Amino acid sequence: MPKIDLANIPLKTGSNYPAPYAIEMAGRSSQRLGDAAGLTQFGVNITILAPGSRSSLRHWHENQDEFVIVIEGDLTLVDDTGDTPLGPGDCAAFPAGDANGHHIVNKSQSEGRFLVVGTRTETEVGHNSDIDMMVEFKDGAANFTRRDGSPLPVADQ
Amino acid sequence: MPKIDLANIPLKTGSNYPAPYAIEMAGRSSQRLGDAAGLTQFGVNITILAPGSRSSLRHWHENQDEFVIVIEGDLTLVDDTGDTPLGPGDCAAFPAGDANGHHIVNKSQSEGRFLVVGTRTETEVGHNSDIDMMVEFKDGAANFTRRDGSPLPVADQ
């Protein structure tokens, strides 16, 4: 049955960001629709943002196209040009290699949700815009480093 | 600006299907969001279906994943299992190589629209489910034939 049973796709919470950044993702959860439906060439997630939460640290991808459409709520796209309101039906696209770091923030008092599509590639490099961090994805693992490739400082516990 | 200015993306109408099938696509139009925004790895279109119209002939793809989310209206997914209603927010996925021919039909009295994502591949073969037709996409051209590769009959004028 091609229709996706959204009610039965588990909510994923948490973050693979290293400390102290993982905690900044509190309030974000997501459903992995594409994986559940057997898609392999691009990922399709619904991201749910509680008031005050954000989709990710501000970042851009070297190799993967990314696309979002807002389903519900009053959200804010933050990129190098500043803040752009995004409401239901609004769409945004982030071509691979465009070094315009972006994320989506819920500055409203109500929950918001958007659908995000991203190409699946064997390897990928992501760059963070507001902190000295980058990430290489390879063999299913994410390796976070400083921008010069050196290890991140150990966070206070 | 990553936000897509939907109001300024032209409406594409018509069909590249050979006669007598092209006329069956009357009432369907689409906006090519992904192309307009510079995405190259997957296509993102909004398809608008007038009452009585359909997204395509019923078909499946050998090599390309496909995903849809309904934006507006009461639409019907038709596949090998029959009819499945799809309303706003409902999603469906069609993994590459799954020989379950599908299309989306507007059996309601109001306009409907959905967003569709499909992988871009250099070549592709599509199979039609209800008629003796298939199509090979190569070098930017679509070559429609019978399932055995022989030319289609010339349609009555």
Coordinates of N, CA, C and O in Angstrom, one line a residue, chain A residues 6 26 43 51 60 66 70-71 80 87 101 121 128 131 137 143 151:
Chain A
L6 N 1.0 7.5 8.6 CA 1.8 8.5 9.5 C 1.6 8.2 10.9 O 2.6 8.4 11.7
A26 N 16.7 20.1 21.8 CA 15.5 19.8 22.6 C 14.2 20.4 21.9 O 14.3 21.6 21.5
G43 N 15.9 11.0 1.3 CA 15.2 10.9 2.6 C 14.0 11.8 2.6 O 14.0 12.9 2.0
P51 N 7.4 25.0 20.3 CA 7.8 26.4 20.4 C 9.2 26.6 21.0 O 9.6 25.9 21.9
W60 N 25.0 23.9 5.9 CA 24.8 23.7 4.5 C 25.5 22.4 4.1 O 26.4 21.9 4.8
E66 N 18.5 19.8 -0.8 CA 17.5 19.7 0.3 C 16.3 20.6 -0.1 O 16.4 21.7 -0.7
V70 N 6.4 23.6 4.4 CA 5.8 23.7 5.7 C 4.4 23.1 5.7 O 3.6 23.4 4.8
I71 N 4.1 22.3 6.7 CA 2.8 21.6 6.8 C 1.9 22.4 7.7 O 0.7 22.6 7.4
D80 N 21.7 33.1 5.7 CA 22.7 34.3 5.7 C 22.0 35.6 5.4 O 22.6 36.7 5.8
G87 N 5.0 29.9 6.3 CA 3.8 29.4 6.8 C 3.4 28.1 6.0 O 4.1 27.7 5.1
G101 N 24.3 28.8 4.9 CA 23.8 28.1 6.1 C 22.4 28.4 6.5 O 22.0 29.6 6.5
T121 N 23.4 10.3 -0.3 CA 24.7 10.1 -1.0 C 25.5 9.2 -0.1 O 25.3 9.1 1.1
N128 N 28.8 23.9 9.4 CA 28.1 24.7 10.3 C 28.5 26.2 10.1 O 29.7 26.4 10.0
I131 N 29.2 28.2 14.2 CA 30.2 27.7 15.2 C 31.3 27.0 14.4 O 31.2 26.6 13.2
F137 N 30.1 12.6 6.8 CA 29.3 11.3 6.9 C 29.9 10.3 6.0 O 30.1 10.5 4.8
N143 N 31.3 12.1 11.6 CA 32.5 12.5 12.3 C 32.5 14.0 12.4 O 32.8 14.7 11.4
P151 N 40.2 17.7 16.2 CA 39.1 17.3 17.1 C 38.4 18.5 17.8 O 39.1 19.5 18.1

